[in-house]
Short mmCIF file of C-alpha atoms and ligand atoms in Angstrom, two decimals:
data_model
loop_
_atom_site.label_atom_id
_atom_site.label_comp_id
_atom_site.label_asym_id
_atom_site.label_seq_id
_atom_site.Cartn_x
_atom_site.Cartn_y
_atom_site.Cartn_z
CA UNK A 218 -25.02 -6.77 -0.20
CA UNK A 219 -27.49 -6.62 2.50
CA UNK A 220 -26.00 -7.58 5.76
CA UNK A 221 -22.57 -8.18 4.11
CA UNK A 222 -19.89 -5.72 4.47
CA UNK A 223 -20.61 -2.68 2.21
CA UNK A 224 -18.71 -2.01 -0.75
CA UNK A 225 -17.97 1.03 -1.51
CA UNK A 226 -15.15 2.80 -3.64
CA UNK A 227 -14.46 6.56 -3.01
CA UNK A 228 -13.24 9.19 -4.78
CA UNK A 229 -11.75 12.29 -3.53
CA UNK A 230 -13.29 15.50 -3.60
CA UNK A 231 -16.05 14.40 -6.04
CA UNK A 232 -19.21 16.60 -6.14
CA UNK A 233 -21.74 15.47 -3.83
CA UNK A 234 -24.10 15.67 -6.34
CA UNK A 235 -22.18 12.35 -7.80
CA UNK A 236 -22.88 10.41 -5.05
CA UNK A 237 -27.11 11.36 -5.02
CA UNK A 238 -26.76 10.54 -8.70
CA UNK A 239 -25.00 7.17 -8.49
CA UNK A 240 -26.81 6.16 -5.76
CA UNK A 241 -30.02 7.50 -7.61
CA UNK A 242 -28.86 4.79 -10.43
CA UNK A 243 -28.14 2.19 -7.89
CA UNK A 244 -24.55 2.45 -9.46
CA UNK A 245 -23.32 0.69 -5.90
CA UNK A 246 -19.22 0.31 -5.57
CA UNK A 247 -18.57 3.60 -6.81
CA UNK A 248 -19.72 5.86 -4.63
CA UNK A 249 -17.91 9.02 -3.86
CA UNK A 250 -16.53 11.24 -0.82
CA UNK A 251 -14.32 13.55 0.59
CA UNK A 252 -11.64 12.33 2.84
CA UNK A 253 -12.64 13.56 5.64
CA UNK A 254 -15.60 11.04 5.12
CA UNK A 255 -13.47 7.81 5.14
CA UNK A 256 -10.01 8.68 6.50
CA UNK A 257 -9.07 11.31 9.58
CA UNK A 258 -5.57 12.31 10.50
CA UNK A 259 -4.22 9.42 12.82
CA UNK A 260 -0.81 11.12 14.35
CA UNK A 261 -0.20 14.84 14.67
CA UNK A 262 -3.55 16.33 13.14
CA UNK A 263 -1.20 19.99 12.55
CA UNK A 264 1.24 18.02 10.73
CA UNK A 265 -1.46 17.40 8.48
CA UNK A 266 -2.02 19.99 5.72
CA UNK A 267 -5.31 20.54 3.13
CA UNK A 268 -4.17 22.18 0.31
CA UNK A 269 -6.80 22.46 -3.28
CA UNK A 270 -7.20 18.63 -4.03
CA UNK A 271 -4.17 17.60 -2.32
CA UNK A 272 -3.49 16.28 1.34
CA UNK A 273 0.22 16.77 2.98
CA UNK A 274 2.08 14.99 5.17
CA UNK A 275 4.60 16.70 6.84
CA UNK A 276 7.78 15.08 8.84
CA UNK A 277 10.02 18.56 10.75
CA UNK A 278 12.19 18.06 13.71
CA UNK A 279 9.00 18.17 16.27
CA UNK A 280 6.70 15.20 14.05
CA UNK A 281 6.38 13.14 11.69
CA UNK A 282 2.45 13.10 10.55
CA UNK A 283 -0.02 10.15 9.49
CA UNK A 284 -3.68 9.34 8.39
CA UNK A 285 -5.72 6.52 8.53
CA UNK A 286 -9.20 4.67 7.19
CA UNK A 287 -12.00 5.19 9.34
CA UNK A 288 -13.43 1.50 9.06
CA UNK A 289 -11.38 -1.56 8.22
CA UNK A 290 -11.76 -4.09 5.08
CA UNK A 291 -11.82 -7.78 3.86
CA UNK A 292 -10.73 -7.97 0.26
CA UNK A 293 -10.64 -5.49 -2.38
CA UNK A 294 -8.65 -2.62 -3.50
CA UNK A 295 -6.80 0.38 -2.12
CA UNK A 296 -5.67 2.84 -4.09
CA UNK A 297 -3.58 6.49 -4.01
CA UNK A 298 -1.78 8.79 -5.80
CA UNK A 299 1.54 9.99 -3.95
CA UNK A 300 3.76 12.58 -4.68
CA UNK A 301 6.98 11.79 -2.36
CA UNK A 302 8.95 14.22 -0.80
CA UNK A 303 10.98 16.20 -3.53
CA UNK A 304 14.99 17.44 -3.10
CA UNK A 305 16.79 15.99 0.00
CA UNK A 306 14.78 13.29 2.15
CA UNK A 307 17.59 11.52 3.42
CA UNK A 308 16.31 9.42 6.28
CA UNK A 309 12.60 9.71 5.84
CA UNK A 310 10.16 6.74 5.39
CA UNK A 311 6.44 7.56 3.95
CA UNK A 312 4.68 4.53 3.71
CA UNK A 313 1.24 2.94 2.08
CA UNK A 314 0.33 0.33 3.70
CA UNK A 315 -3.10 -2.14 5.14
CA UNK A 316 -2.61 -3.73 8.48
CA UNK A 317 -5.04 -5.68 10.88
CA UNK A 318 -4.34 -5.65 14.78
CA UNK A 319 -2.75 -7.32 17.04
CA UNK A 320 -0.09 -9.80 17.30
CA UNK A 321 -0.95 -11.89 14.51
CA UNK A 322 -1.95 -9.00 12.52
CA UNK A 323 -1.90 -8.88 8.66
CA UNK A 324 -0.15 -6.31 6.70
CA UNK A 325 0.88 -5.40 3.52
CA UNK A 326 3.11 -2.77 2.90
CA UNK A 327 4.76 0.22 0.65
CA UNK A 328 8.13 2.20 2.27
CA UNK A 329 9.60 4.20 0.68
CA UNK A 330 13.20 4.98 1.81
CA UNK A 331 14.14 8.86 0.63
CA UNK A 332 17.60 9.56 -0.35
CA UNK A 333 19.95 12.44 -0.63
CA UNK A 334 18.77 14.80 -3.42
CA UNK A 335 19.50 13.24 -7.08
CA UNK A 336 19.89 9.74 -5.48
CA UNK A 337 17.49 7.14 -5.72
CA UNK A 338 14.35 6.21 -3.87
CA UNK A 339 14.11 2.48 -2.42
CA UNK A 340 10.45 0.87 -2.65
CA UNK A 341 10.79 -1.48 0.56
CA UNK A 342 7.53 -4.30 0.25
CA UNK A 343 6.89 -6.23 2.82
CA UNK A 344 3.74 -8.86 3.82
CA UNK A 345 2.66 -10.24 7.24
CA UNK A 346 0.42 -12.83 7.75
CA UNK A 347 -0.41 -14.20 11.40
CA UNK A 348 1.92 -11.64 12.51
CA UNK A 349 4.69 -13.65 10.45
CA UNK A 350 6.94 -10.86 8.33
CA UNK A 351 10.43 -10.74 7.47
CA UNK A 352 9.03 -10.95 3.57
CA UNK A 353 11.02 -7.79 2.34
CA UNK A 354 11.48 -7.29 -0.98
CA UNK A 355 13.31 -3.89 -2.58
CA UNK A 356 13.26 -2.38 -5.86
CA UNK A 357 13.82 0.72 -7.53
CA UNK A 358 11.47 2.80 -9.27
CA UNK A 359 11.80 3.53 -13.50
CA UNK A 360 10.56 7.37 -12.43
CA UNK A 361 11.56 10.01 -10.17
CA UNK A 362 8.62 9.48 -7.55
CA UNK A 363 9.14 12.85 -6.74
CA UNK A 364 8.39 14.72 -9.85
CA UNK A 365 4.85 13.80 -10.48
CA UNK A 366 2.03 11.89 -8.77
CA UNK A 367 2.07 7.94 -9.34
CA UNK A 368 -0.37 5.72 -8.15
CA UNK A 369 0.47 3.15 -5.35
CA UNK A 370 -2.31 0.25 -4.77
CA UNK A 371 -3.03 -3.26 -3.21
CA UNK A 372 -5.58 -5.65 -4.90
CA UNK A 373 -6.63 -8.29 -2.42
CA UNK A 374 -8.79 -11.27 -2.98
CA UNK A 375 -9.15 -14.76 -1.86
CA UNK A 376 -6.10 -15.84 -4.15
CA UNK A 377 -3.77 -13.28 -3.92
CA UNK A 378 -2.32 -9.99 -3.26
CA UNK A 379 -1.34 -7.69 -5.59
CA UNK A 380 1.30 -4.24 -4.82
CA UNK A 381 0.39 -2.41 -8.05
CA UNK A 382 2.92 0.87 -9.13
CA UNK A 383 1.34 3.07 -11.82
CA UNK A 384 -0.47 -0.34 -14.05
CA UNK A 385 2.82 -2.65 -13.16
CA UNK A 386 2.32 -5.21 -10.40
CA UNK A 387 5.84 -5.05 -8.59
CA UNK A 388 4.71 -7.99 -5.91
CA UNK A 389 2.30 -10.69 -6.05
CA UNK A 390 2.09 -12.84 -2.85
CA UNK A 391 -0.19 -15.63 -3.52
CA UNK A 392 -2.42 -17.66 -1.73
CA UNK A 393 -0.69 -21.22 -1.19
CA UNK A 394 -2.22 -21.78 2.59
CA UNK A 395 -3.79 -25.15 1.48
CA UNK A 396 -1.15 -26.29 -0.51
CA UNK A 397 2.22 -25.29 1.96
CA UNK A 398 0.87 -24.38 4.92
CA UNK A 399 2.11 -20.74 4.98
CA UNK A 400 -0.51 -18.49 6.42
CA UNK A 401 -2.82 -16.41 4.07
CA UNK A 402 -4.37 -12.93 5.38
CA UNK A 403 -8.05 -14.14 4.45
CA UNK A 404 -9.81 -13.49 8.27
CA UNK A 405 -8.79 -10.32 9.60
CA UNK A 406 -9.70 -7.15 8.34
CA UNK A 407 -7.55 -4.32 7.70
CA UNK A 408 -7.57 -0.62 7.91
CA UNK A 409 -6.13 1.51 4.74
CA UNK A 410 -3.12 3.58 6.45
CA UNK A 411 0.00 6.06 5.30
CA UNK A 412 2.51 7.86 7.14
CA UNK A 413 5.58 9.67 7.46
CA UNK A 414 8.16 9.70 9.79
CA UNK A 415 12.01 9.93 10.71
CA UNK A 416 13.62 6.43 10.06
CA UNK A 417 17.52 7.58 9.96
CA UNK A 418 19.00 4.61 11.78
CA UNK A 419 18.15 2.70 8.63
CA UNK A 420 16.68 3.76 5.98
CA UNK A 421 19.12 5.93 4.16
CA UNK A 422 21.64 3.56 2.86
CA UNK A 423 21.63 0.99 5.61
CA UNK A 424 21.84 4.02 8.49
CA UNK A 425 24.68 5.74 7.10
CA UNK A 426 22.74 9.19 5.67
CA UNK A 427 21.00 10.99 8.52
CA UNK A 428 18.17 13.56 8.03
CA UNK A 429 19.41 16.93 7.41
CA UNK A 430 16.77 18.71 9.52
CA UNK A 431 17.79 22.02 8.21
CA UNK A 432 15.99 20.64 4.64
CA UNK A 433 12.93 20.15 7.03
CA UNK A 434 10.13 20.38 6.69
CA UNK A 435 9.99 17.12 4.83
CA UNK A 436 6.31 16.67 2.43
CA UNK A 437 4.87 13.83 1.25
CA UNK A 438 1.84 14.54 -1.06
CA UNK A 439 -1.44 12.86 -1.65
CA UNK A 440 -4.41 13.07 -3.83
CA UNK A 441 -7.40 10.27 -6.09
CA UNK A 442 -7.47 7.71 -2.78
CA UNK A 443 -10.21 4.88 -3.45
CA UNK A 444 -11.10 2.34 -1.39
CA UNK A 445 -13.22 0.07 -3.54
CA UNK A 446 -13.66 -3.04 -0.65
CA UNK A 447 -15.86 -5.14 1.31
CA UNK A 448 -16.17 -3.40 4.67
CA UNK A 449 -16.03 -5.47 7.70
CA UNK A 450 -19.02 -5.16 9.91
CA UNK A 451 -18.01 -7.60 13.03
CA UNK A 452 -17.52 -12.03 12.51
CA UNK A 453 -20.08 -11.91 9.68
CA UNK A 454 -18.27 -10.46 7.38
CA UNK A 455 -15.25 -13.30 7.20
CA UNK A 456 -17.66 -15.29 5.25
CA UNK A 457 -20.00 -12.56 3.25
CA UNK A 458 -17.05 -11.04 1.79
CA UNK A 459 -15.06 -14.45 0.74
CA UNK A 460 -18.01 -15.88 -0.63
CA UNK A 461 -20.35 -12.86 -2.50
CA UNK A 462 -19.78 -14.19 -6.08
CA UNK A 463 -21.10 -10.69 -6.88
CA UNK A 464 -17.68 -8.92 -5.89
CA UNK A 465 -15.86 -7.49 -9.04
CA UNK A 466 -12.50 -8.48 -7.38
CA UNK A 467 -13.52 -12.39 -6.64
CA UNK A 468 -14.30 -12.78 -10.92
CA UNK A 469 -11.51 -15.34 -12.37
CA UNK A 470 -9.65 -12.80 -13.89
CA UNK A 471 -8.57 -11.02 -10.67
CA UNK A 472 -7.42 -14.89 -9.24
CA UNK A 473 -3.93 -14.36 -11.13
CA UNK A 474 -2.10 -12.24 -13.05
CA UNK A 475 -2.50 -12.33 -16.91
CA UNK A 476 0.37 -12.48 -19.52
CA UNK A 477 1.03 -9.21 -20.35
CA UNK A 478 0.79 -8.23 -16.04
CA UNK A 479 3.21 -11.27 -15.68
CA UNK A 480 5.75 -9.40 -18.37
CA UNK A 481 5.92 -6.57 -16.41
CA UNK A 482 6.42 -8.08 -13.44
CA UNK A 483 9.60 -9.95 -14.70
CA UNK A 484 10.59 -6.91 -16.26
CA UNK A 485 10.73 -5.09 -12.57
CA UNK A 486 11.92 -8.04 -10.90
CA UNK A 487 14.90 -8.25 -13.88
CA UNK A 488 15.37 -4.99 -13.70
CA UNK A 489 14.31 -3.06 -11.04
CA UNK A 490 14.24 -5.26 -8.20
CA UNK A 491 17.92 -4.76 -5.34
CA UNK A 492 16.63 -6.97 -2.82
CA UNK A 493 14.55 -10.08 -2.17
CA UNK A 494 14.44 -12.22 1.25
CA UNK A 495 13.61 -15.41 -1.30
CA UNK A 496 16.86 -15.56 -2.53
CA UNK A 497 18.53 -13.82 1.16
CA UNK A 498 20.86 -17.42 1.80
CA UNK A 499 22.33 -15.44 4.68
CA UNK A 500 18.88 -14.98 6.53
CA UNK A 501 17.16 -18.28 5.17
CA UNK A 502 19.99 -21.20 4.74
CA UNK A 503 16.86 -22.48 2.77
CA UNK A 504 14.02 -20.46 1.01
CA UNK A 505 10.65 -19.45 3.00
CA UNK A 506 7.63 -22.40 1.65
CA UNK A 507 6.29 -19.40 -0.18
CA UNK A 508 9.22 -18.21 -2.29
CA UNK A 509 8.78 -21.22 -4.37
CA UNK A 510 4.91 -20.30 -5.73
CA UNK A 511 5.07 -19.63 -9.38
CA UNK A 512 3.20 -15.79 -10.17
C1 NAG B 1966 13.52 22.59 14.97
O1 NAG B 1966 13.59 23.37 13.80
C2 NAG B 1966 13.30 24.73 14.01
C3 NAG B 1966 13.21 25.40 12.64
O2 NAG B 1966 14.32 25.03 11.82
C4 NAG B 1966 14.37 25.33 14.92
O3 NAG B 1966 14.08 26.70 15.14
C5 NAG B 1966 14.34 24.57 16.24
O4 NAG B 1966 15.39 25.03 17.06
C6 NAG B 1966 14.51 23.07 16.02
N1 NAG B 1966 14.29 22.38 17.27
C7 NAG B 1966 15.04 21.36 17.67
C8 NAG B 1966 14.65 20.71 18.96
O5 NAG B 1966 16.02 20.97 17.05
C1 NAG B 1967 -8.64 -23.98 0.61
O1 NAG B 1967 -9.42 -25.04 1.08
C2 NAG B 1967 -10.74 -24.65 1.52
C3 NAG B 1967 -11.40 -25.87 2.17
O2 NAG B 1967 -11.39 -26.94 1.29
C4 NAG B 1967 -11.48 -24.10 0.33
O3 NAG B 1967 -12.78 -23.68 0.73
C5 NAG B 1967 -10.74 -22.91 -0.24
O4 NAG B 1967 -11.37 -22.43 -1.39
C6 NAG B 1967 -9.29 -23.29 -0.57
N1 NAG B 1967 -8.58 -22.09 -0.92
C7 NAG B 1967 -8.01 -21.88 -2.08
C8 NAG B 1967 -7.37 -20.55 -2.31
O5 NAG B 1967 -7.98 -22.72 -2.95
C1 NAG B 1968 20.44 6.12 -2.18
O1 NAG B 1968 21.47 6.33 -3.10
C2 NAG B 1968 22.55 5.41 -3.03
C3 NAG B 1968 23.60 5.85 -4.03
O2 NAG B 1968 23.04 5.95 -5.30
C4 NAG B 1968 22.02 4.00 -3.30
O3 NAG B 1968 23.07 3.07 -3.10
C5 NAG B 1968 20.86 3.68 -2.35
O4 NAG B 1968 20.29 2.42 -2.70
C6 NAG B 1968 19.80 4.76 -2.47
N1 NAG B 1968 18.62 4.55 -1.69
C7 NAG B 1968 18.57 4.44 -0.35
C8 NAG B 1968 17.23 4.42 0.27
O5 NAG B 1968 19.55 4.33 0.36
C1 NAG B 1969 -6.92 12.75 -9.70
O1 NAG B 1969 -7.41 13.93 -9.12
C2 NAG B 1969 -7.33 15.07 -9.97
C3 NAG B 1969 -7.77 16.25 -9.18
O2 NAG B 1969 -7.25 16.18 -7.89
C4 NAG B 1969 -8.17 14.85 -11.21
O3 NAG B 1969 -8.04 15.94 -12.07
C5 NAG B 1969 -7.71 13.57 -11.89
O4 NAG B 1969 -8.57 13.28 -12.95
C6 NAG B 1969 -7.68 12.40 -10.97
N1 NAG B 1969 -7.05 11.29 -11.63
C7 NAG B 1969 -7.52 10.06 -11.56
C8 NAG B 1969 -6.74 9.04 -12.30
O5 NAG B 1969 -8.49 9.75 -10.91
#
């Protein structure tokens, strides 16, 4: 790993004593940390709330509230547990998400749209590559996202990207850049990100629910983040993390989905999913190159 960009996977709030002990056993790629280690707060540090093992996000009338990854990544995983904002969150957006900079930036991203107390959640996915978007995809979720914590994660490797909810991959965007032409985010690295924030001009049922500020504040809940990634360490890195053989995420299995992950992805898509821009003949008289790779 010398020289490459570090991986390293972090769990919250572990003992310290884990880390001298992994490291001890040269147990590399699962070392742990406390937040504060690999994250700070990004927008409105006092909207920002430690509480036990948790972290809160809060959204009120005077901020919304946001944290992000201290160094950025090529390849791997991000993963955290979310509890979303409970009762009436009408016209809120908390997202997950990984972004690069810039104007042809890379991202890959979770919204999630609230909704008037009882009424459903949206999941709003989206991916950019060279700044390219317009990939939206919506679903619903097969829980209340607001009772308990579920986890919320990206895999990311040379062949694909995978928006895991809970063990069910709910998007898979695949790398076809040799094949079709359609840009793949393989050379920019991205920084691990979440916020909250007022979105009531569209969110809520296209616009038409506003936030009902006296149900503020509004608090999104967080807990278990792992990064488990190569870390980018300047134009190096672009090739020492695509090429380490040694990185768990570049093994064949991680290259595709297997059977059982490509059930329960029909099984959301068939079920769960509202919206998809792949089958949008308004927007796109004919379907993006990509919407026609096979998962
Ligand atoms: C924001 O909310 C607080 C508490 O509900 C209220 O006292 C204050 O007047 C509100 N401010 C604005 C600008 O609406
Ligand atoms: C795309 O082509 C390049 C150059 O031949 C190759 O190194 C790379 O592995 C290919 N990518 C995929 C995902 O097949
Ligand atoms: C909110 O609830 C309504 C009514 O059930 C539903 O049509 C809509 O998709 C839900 N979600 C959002 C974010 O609007
Ligand atoms: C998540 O964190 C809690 C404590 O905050 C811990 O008890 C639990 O085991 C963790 N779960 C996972 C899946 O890591």
């Amino acid at each position: 790993m010398a020289g490459a960009g570090k991986v390293m996977g972090l769990c919250w709030w572990a003992l310290k004593i884990a880390v001298v002990l992994m490291v001890g056993l040269g147990l590399e790629g699962s070392q742990c940390a406390e937040f504060n280690d690999f994250f700070y707060p990004s927008w409105a540090e006092d909207h920002v709330m430690y509480e036990g093992q948790t972290l809160k996000l809060r959204l009120d009338n005077t901020s919304g509230a946001g944290f992000a990854s201290k160094s950025t990544y090529l390849f791997g995983k991000a993963y955290v547990q979310i509890k979303l904002v409970p009762g009436d969150s009408a016209g809120t957006v908390t997202a997950f998400y990984m972004s690069s900079q810039g104007d042809q930036h890379d991202e890959f991203d979770f919204e999630f749209l609230g909704n008037k107390s009882g009424e459903p959640y949206i999941v709003q996915t989206n991916v950019y590559s060279k700044g390219v978007g317009n990939r939206e995809q919506r679903l619903y979720l097969w829980f209340d996202p607001t009772q308990d914590f579920h986890s919320y994660s990206f895999l990311w490797n040379r062949h694909q990207v995978v928006f895991m909810v809970d063990d069910v991959p709910v998007r898979v965007f695949k790398n076809k850049e040799n094949e079709t032409g359609v840009a793949y985010p393989q050379r920019q690295a991205m920084g691990v990100f979440s916020s909250i924030w007022n979105a009531d001009d569209w969110a809520t049922q296209g616009g038409l629910v506003k936030t009902e500020w006296s149900h503020a504040p509004f608090i999104a809940t967080y807990r278990n983040f792992s990064i488990d990634a190569c870390e980018y360490r300047g134009p190096p890195s672009i090739s020492d993390c695509s090429t380490s053989s040694s990185l768990w995420w570049d093994r064949p299995a991680y290259a595709s989905l297997d059977g059982k992950q490509r059930v329960k992805l029909r099984w959301v898509q068939n079920k769960y999913m509202i919206y998809d821009y792949c089958r949008d003949s308004t927007r796109f008289s004919t379907p993006q190159p990509e919407c026609a790779q096979r998962v």
